[in-house]
Coordinates of C-alpha atoms in Angstrom, one line a residue:
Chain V
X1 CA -76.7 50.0 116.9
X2 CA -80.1 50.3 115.0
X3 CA -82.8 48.5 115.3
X4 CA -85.6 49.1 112.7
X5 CA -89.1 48.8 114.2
X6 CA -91.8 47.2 111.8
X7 CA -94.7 49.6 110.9
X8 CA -97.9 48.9 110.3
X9 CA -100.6 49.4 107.7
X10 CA -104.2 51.0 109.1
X11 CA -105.0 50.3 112.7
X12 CA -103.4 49.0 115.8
X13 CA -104.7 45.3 117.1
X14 CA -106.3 46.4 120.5
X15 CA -104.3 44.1 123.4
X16 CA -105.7 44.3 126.9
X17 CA -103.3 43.7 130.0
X18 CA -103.8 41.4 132.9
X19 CA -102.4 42.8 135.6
X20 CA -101.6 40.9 139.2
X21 CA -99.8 43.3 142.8
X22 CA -97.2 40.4 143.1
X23 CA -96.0 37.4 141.8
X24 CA -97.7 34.2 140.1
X25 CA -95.7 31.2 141.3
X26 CA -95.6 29.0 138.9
X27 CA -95.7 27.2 135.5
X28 CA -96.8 29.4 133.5
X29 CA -98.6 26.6 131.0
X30 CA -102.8 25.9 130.4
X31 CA -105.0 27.1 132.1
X32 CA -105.0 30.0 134.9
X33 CA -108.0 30.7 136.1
X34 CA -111.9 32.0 135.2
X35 CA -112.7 35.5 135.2
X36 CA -116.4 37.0 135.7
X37 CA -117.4 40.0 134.1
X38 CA -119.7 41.7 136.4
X39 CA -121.7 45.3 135.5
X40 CA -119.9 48.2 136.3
X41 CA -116.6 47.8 135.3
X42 CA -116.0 44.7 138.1
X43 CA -114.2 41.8 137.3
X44 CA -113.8 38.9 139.8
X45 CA -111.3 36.1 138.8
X46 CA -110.6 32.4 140.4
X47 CA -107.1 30.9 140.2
X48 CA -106.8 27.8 142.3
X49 CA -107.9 28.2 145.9
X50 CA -107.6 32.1 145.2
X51 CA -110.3 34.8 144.9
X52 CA -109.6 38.1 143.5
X53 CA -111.2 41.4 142.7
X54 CA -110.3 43.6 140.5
X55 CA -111.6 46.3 137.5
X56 CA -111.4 47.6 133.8
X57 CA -109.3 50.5 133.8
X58 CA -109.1 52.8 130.9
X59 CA -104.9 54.0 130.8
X60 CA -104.4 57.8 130.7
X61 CA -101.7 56.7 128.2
X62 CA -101.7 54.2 125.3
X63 CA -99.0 51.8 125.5
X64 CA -97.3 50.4 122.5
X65 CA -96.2 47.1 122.8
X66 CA -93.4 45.9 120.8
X67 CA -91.7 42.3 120.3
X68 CA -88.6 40.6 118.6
X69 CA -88.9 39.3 115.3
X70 CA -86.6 36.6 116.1
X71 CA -86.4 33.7 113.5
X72 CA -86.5 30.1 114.4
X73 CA -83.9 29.4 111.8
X74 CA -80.7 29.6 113.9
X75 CA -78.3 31.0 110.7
X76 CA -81.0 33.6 110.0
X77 CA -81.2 34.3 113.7
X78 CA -77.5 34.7 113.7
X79 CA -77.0 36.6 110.5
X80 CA -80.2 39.0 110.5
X81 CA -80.3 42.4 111.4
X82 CA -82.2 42.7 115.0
X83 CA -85.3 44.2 114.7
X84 CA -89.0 44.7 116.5
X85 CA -92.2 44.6 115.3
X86 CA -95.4 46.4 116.9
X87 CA -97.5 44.2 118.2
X88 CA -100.6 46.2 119.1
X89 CA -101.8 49.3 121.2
X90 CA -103.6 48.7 125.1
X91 CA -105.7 51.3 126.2
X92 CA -107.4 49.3 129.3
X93 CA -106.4 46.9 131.6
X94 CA -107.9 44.5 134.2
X95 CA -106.4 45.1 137.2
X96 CA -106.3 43.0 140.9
X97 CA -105.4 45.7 143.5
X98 CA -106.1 44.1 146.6
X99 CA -105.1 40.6 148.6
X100 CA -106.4 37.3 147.4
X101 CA -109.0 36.2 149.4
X102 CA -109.6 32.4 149.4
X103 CA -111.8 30.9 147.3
X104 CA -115.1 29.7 148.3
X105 CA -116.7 26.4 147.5
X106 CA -119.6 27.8 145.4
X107 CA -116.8 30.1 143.3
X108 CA -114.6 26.8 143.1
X109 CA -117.4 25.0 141.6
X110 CA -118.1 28.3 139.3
X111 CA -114.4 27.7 137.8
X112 CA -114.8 23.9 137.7
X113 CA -117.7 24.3 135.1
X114 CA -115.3 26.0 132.8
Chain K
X1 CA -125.1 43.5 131.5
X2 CA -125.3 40.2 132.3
X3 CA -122.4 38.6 134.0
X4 CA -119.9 36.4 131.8
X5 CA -117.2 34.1 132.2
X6 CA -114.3 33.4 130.6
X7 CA -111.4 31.2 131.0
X8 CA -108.1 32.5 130.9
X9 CA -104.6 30.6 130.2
X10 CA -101.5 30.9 128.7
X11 CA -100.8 30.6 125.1
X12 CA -98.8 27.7 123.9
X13 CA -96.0 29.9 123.5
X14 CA -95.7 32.4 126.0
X15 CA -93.1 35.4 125.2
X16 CA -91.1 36.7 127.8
X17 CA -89.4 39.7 125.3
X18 CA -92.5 42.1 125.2
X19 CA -91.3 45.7 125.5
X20 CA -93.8 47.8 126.4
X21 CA -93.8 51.9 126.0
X22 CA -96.0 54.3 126.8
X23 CA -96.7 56.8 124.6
X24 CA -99.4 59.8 123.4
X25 CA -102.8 59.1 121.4
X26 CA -101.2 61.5 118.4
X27 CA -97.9 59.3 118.8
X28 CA -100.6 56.0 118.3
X29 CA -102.5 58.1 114.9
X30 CA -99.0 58.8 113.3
X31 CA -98.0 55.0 113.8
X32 CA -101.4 54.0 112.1
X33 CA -100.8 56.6 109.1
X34 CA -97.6 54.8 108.4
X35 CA -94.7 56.7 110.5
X36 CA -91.8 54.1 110.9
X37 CA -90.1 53.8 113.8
X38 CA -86.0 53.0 114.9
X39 CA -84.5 52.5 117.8
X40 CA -81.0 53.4 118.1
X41 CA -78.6 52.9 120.9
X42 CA -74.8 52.5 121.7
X43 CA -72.8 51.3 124.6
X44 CA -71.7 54.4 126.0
X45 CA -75.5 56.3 125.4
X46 CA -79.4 55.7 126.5
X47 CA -81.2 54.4 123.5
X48 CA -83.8 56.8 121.4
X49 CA -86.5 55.7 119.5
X50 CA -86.8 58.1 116.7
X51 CA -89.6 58.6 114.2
X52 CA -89.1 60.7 110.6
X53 CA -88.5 63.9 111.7
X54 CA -88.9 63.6 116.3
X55 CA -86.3 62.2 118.6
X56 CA -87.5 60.7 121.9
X57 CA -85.4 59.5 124.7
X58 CA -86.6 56.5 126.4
X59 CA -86.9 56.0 130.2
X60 CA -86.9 52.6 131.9
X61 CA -90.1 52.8 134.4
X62 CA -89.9 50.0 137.4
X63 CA -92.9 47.6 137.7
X64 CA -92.8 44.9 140.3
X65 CA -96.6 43.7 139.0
X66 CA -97.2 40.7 137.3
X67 CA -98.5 41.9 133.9
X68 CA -99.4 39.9 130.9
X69 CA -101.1 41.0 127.6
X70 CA -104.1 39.0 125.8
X71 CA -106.1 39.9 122.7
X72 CA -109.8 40.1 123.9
X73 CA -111.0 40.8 120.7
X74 CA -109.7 37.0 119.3
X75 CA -112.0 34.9 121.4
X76 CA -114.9 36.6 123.7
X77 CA -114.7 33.5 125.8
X78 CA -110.9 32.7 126.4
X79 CA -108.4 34.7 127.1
X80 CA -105.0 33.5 125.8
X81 CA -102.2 35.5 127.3
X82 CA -99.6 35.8 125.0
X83 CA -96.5 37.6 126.6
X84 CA -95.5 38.4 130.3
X85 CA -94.5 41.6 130.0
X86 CA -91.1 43.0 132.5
X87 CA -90.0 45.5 130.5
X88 CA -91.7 49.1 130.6
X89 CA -90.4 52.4 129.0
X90 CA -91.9 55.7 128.9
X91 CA -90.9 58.1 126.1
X92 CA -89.6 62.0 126.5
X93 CA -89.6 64.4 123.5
X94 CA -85.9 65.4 123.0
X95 CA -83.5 67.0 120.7
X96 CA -81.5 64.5 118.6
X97 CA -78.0 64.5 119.2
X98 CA -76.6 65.9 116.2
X99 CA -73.3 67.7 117.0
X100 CA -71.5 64.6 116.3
X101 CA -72.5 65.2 112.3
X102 CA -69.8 67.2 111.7
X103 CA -66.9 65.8 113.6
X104 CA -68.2 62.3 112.2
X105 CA -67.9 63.7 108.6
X106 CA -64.4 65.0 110.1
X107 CA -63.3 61.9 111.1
X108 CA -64.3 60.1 108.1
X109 CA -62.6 62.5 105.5
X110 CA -59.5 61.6 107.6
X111 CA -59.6 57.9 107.9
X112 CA -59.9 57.8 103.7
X113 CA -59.4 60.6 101.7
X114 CA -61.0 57.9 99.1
X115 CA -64.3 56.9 101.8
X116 CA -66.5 59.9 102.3
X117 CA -69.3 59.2 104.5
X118 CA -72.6 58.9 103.9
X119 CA -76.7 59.1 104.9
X120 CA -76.7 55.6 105.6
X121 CA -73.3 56.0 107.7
X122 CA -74.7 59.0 109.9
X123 CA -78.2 57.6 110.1
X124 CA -76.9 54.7 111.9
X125 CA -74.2 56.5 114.3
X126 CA -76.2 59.4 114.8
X127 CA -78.9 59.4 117.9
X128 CA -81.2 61.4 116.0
X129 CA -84.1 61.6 113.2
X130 CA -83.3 61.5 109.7
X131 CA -85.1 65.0 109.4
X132 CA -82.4 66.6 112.2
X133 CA -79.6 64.9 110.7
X134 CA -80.8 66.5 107.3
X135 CA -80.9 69.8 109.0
X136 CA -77.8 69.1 110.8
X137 CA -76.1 68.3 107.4
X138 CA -77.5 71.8 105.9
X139 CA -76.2 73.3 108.6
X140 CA -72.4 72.2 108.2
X141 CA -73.4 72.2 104.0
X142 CA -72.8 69.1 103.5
X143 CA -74.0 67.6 100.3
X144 CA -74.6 64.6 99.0
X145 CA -72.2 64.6 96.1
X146 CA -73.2 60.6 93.9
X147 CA -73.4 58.7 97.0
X148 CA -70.9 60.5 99.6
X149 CA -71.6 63.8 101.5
X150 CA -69.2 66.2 101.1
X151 CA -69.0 69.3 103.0
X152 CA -68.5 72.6 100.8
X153 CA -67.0 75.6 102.5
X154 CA -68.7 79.0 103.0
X155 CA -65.6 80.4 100.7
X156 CA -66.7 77.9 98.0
X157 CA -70.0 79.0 98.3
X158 CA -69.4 82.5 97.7
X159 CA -66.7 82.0 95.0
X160 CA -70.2 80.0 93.2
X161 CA -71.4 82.9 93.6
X162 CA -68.4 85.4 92.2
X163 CA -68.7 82.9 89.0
X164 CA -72.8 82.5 88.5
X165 CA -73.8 85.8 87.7
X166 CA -71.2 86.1 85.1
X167 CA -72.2 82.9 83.7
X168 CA -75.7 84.3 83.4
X169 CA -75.0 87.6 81.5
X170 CA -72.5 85.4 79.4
X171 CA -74.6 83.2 78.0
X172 CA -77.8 85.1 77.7
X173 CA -79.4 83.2 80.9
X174 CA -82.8 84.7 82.6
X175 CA -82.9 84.8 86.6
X176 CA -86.3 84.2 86.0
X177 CA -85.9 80.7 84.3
X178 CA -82.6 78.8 85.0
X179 CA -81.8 75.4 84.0
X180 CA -79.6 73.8 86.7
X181 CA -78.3 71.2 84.1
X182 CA -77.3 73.5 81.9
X183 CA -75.5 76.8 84.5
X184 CA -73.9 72.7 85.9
X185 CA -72.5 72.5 82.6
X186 CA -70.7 76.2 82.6
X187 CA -69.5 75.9 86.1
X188 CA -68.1 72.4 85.8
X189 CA -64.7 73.6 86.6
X190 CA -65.9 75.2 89.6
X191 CA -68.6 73.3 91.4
X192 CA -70.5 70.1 90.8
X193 CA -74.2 69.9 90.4
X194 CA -74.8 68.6 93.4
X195 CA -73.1 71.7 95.1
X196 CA -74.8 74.3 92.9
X197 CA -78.5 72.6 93.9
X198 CA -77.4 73.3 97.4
X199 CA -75.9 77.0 96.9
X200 CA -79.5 77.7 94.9
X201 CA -81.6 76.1 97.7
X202 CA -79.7 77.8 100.2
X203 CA -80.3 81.6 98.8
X204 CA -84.0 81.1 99.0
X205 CA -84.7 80.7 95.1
X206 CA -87.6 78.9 94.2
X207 CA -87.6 75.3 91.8
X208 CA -89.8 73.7 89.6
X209 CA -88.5 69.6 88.2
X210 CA -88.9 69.3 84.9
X211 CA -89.9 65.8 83.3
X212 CA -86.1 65.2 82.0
X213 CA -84.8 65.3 85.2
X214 CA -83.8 68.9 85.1
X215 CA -84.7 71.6 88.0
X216 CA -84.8 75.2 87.3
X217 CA -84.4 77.8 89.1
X218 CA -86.2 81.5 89.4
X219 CA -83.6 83.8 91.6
X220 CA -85.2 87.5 92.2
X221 CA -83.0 90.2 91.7
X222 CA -83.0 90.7 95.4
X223 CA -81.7 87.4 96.1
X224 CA -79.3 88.2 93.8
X225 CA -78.1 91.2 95.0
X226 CA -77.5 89.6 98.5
X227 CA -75.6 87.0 96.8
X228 CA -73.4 89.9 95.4
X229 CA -72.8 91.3 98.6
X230 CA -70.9 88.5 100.0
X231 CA -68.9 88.6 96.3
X232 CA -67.9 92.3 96.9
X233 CA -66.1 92.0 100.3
X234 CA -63.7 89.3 98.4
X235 CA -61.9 92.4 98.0
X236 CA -61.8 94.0 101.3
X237 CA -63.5 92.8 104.9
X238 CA -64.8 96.8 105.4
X239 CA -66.3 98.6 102.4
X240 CA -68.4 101.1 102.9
X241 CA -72.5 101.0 101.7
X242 CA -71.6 103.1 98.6
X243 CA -68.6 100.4 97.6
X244 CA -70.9 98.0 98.2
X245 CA -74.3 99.3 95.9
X246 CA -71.5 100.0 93.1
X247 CA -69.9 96.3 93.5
X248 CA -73.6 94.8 93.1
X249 CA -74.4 97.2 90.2
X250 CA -71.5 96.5 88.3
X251 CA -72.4 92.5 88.7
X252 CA -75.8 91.6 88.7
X253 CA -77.4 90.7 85.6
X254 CA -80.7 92.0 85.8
X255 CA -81.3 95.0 83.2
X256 CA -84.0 96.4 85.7
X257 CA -82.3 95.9 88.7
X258 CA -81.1 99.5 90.5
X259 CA -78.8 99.5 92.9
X260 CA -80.0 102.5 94.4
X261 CA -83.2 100.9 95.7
X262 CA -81.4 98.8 98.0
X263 CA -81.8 99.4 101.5
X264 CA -79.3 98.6 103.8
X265 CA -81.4 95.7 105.8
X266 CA -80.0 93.7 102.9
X267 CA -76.5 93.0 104.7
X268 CA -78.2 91.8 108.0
X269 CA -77.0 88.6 108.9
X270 CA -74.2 89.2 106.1
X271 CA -71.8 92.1 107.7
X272 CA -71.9 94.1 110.7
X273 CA -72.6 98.1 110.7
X274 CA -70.0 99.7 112.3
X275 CA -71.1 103.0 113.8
X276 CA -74.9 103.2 114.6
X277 CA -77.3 104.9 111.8
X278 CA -78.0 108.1 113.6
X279 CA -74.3 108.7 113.1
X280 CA -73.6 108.0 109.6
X281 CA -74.9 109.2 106.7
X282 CA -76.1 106.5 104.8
X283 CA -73.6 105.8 102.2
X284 CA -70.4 106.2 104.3
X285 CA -71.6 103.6 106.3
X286 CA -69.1 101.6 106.9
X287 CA -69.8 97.7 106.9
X288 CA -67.5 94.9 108.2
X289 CA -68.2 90.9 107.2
X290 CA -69.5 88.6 109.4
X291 CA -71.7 86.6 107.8
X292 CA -74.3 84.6 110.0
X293 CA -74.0 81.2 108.0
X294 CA -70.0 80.9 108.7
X295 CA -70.3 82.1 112.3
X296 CA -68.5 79.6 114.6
X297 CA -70.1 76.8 115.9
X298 CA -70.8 78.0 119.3
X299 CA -72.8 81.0 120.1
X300 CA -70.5 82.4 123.0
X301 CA -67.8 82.3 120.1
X302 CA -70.0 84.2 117.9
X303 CA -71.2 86.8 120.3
X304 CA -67.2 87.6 121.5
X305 CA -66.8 88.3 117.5
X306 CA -69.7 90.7 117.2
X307 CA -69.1 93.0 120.6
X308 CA -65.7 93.1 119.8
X309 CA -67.0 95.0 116.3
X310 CA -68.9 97.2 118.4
X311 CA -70.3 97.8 121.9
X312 CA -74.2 97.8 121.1
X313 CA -76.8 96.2 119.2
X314 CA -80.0 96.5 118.0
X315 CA -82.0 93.3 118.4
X316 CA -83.0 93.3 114.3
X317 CA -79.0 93.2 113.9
X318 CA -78.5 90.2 116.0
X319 CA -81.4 88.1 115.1
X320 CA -79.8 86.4 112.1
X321 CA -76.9 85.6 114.1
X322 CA -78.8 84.0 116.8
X323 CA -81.6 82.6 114.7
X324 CA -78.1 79.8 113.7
X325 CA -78.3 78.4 117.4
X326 CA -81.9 77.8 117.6
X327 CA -82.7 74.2 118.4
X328 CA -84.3 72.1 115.5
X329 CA -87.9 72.0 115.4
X330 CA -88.7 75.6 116.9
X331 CA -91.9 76.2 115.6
X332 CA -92.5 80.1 114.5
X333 CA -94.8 80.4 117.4
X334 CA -91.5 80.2 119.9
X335 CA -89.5 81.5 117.7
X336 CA -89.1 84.9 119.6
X337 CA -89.4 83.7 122.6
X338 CA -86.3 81.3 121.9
X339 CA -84.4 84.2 120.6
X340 CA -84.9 86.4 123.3
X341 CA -83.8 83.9 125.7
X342 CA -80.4 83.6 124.0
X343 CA -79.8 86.8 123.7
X344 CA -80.2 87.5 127.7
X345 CA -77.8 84.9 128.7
X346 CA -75.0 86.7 126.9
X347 CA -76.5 90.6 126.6
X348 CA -78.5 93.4 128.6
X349 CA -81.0 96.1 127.2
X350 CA -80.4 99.0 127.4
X351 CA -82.7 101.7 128.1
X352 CA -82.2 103.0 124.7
X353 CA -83.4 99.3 123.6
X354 CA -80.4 98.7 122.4
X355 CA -78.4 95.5 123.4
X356 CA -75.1 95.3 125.4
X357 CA -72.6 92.4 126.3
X358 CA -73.0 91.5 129.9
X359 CA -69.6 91.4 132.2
X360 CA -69.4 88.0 132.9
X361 CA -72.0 86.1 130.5
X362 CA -73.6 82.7 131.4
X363 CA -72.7 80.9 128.4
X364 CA -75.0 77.8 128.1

């Protein structure tokens, strides 16, 4: 089978990746959570009664991200050749390394204002 | 900087069939200068993903993080993830799989002698990039002949030969300046044009297109002379270096040309010098024919033909031979080093620097 991957003209859209150690539980609908930017790299994000820390980190690799271009038209779904488009390049990522802590009432009140 | 905040949810449509791949900043430049990309895959072999002329074999990597992606450059103060991303690959430069080219072409010959296959046809079955499948097509000369690639055999290609140069004294044609249409049109009951842009290609002469469509060719008298070589042992598989100079004199076309100039380096890759040089004076040198581009399709094969011509080597005699089994893409730089390594899984030097086959070679 082939799949032909769409190209692109000029430069890659820059994604970022949002990156959790385990699981989110959940519906994954709305809103998630606020996240701080703090100097140096830190990033400190609220989701629910959760507090977590994390940082930017640049990736020693680029990574391609590529996605379906499948058709909401189910005959043209059915009928079409399969194929991929690229969808952008991430070079950094904010990651949450360690255990959630729980979320204190002054950072609570931080996400509320959001 | 001063602290910010952002909010950050999920989109209103939140993918699930992300694939993400790792890959090299020079793999993300030739993307953004326009290199296309296919994957290709079947059910009994790991997919590739294979740009214009590279192959790359793509390795599932486990990730038990959550991971989404968001665009941080749409909206400084939300970020919308977009896709939850489970699937991570890295990619690992590879060869294309391209010895299926000629059993494919095979197979399709005898499912139809009226279907031939073609470009399209091995570009699809074939877990490789269209510039190895090109390479793997010259290779077996296969050419594509109005639409379907047929394969033309090294005999063809040399009775082309047997019949060019007299078309070119025949007709008053220059070496220097030859129209392909018009040598097509005197060799129409032998060859097609197709084949006879191959055959030129594949001696090494130099084209120029012309606005009508036309190409012509410039063949040097050296390159025609090899050409003639393979013509003269048509008549015998051993001739000796005289028989041969006289077979090329009485054929080539050139009014310049002297046979007597040649030097026997001209038959290397094309037949195999039977006694070593020190032995022989030159023009009793006896040759046999072997020539490189019909050598079987294995290199053990093609190393049990040459020792059993003669017991030793010189490495400037075996090069051409070996230079056939070099993987695609070997860049001049490794050339040597390639070659070397081929030729000391199957032979030993010798003090004398010559090369002999080993007793019980590791054929790879």
């Amino acid at each position: 089978m082939i799949v032909q991957v769409g190209g692109t003209n000029g430069g890659l859209p820059e994604l970022c990746i949002l990156e959790f150690q385990g699981e989110l539980i959940g519906e994954k609908v709305g809103m998630l959570g606020s996240l701080t930017l703090k100097a140096g790299e830190k990033v400190e994000m609220i989701i629910g009664n959760h507090f977590l820390e994390g940082s930017f980190q640049n990736l020693k690799s680029p990574l391609l991200v590529l996605d379906s271009n499948d058709s909401t038209d189910d005959i043209a779904a059915s009928t079409a050749a399969p194929s991929l488009s690229i969808q952008g390049v991430v070079r950094r990522k904010i990651i949450f390394k360690t255990r959630p802590k729980p979320a204190g009432k002054r950072t609570r009140e931080q996400a509320d204002l959001l | 900087m001063a602290e910010q905040t952002v909010s950050v949810v999920f989109a209103p449509v939140l993918s699930s069939s992300s694939k993400v791949i790792e890959v090299t900043n020079d793999f993300v430049k030739a993307i953004e200068a326009g290199e296309k990309l296919v994957l290709k895959g079947t059910a009994t072999e790991e997919a590739v993903l294979c740009m214009s002329n590279k192959t790359f074999a793509l390795k599932r990597v486990e990730q038990s993080n959550a991971v989404f992606l968001f665009n941080a450059q749409q909206d400084a103060q939300r970020y919308a993830m977009h896709s939850e991303v489970k699937d991570f690959f890295e990619i690992i430069p590879t060869v294309g799989k391209t010895k299926s080219v000629e059993s494919l072409l095979l197979q399709k010959a005898l499912e139809s002698a009226s279907y031939a296959a073609t470009v399209a046809y091995l570009q699809e079955n074939v877990m490789a990039s269209d510039a190895e499948i090109d390479e793997a097509l010259r290779r077996c000369r296969a050419v594509d002949d109005d639409g379907r690639l047929v394969t033309i055999s090294f005999t063809q290609v040399v009775e082309t030969f047997e019949v060019l140069f007299p078309a070119v004294l025949r007709h008053d044609l220059s070496l220097a300046a030859l129209s392909e249409a018009t040598l097509a049109t005197h060799l129409a009951d032998r060859t097609t044009r197709a084949m006879l842009h191959f055959i030129l290609r594949e001696i090494g002469a130099s084209s120029v297109g012309t606005e009508d469509g036309d190409v012509v060719w410039t063949i040097t008298d050296e390159q025609a002379a090899l050409c003639l070589a393979h013509v003269a042992f048509l008549r015998a598989t051993t001739l000796s270096w005289e028989d041969i100079q006289q077979e090329i004199a009485a054929r080539h076309p050139s009014a310049t040309f002297s046979a007597a100039a040649l030097s026997q380096s001209l038959l290397q890759g094309v037949a195999v010098a039977l006694s070593s040089a020190a032995s022989a004076t030159a023009s009793l040198q006896m040759f046999r024919y072997y020539p490189a581009s019909a050598t079987p399709t294995e290199l053990s094969r093609c190393m049990q033909d040459l020792f059993a011509m003669k017991k030793e080597y010189t490495a400037a005699e075996l090069d051409p031979y070996l230079a056939r089994y070099l993987p695609y893409g070997t860049s001049e730089a490794q050339r040597t080093t390639k070659m070397t390594e081929l030729l000391l899984q199957v032979a030993r030097r010798l003090d004398s620097g010559l090369y002999r086959l080993v007793e019980s070679p590791t054929w790879k």
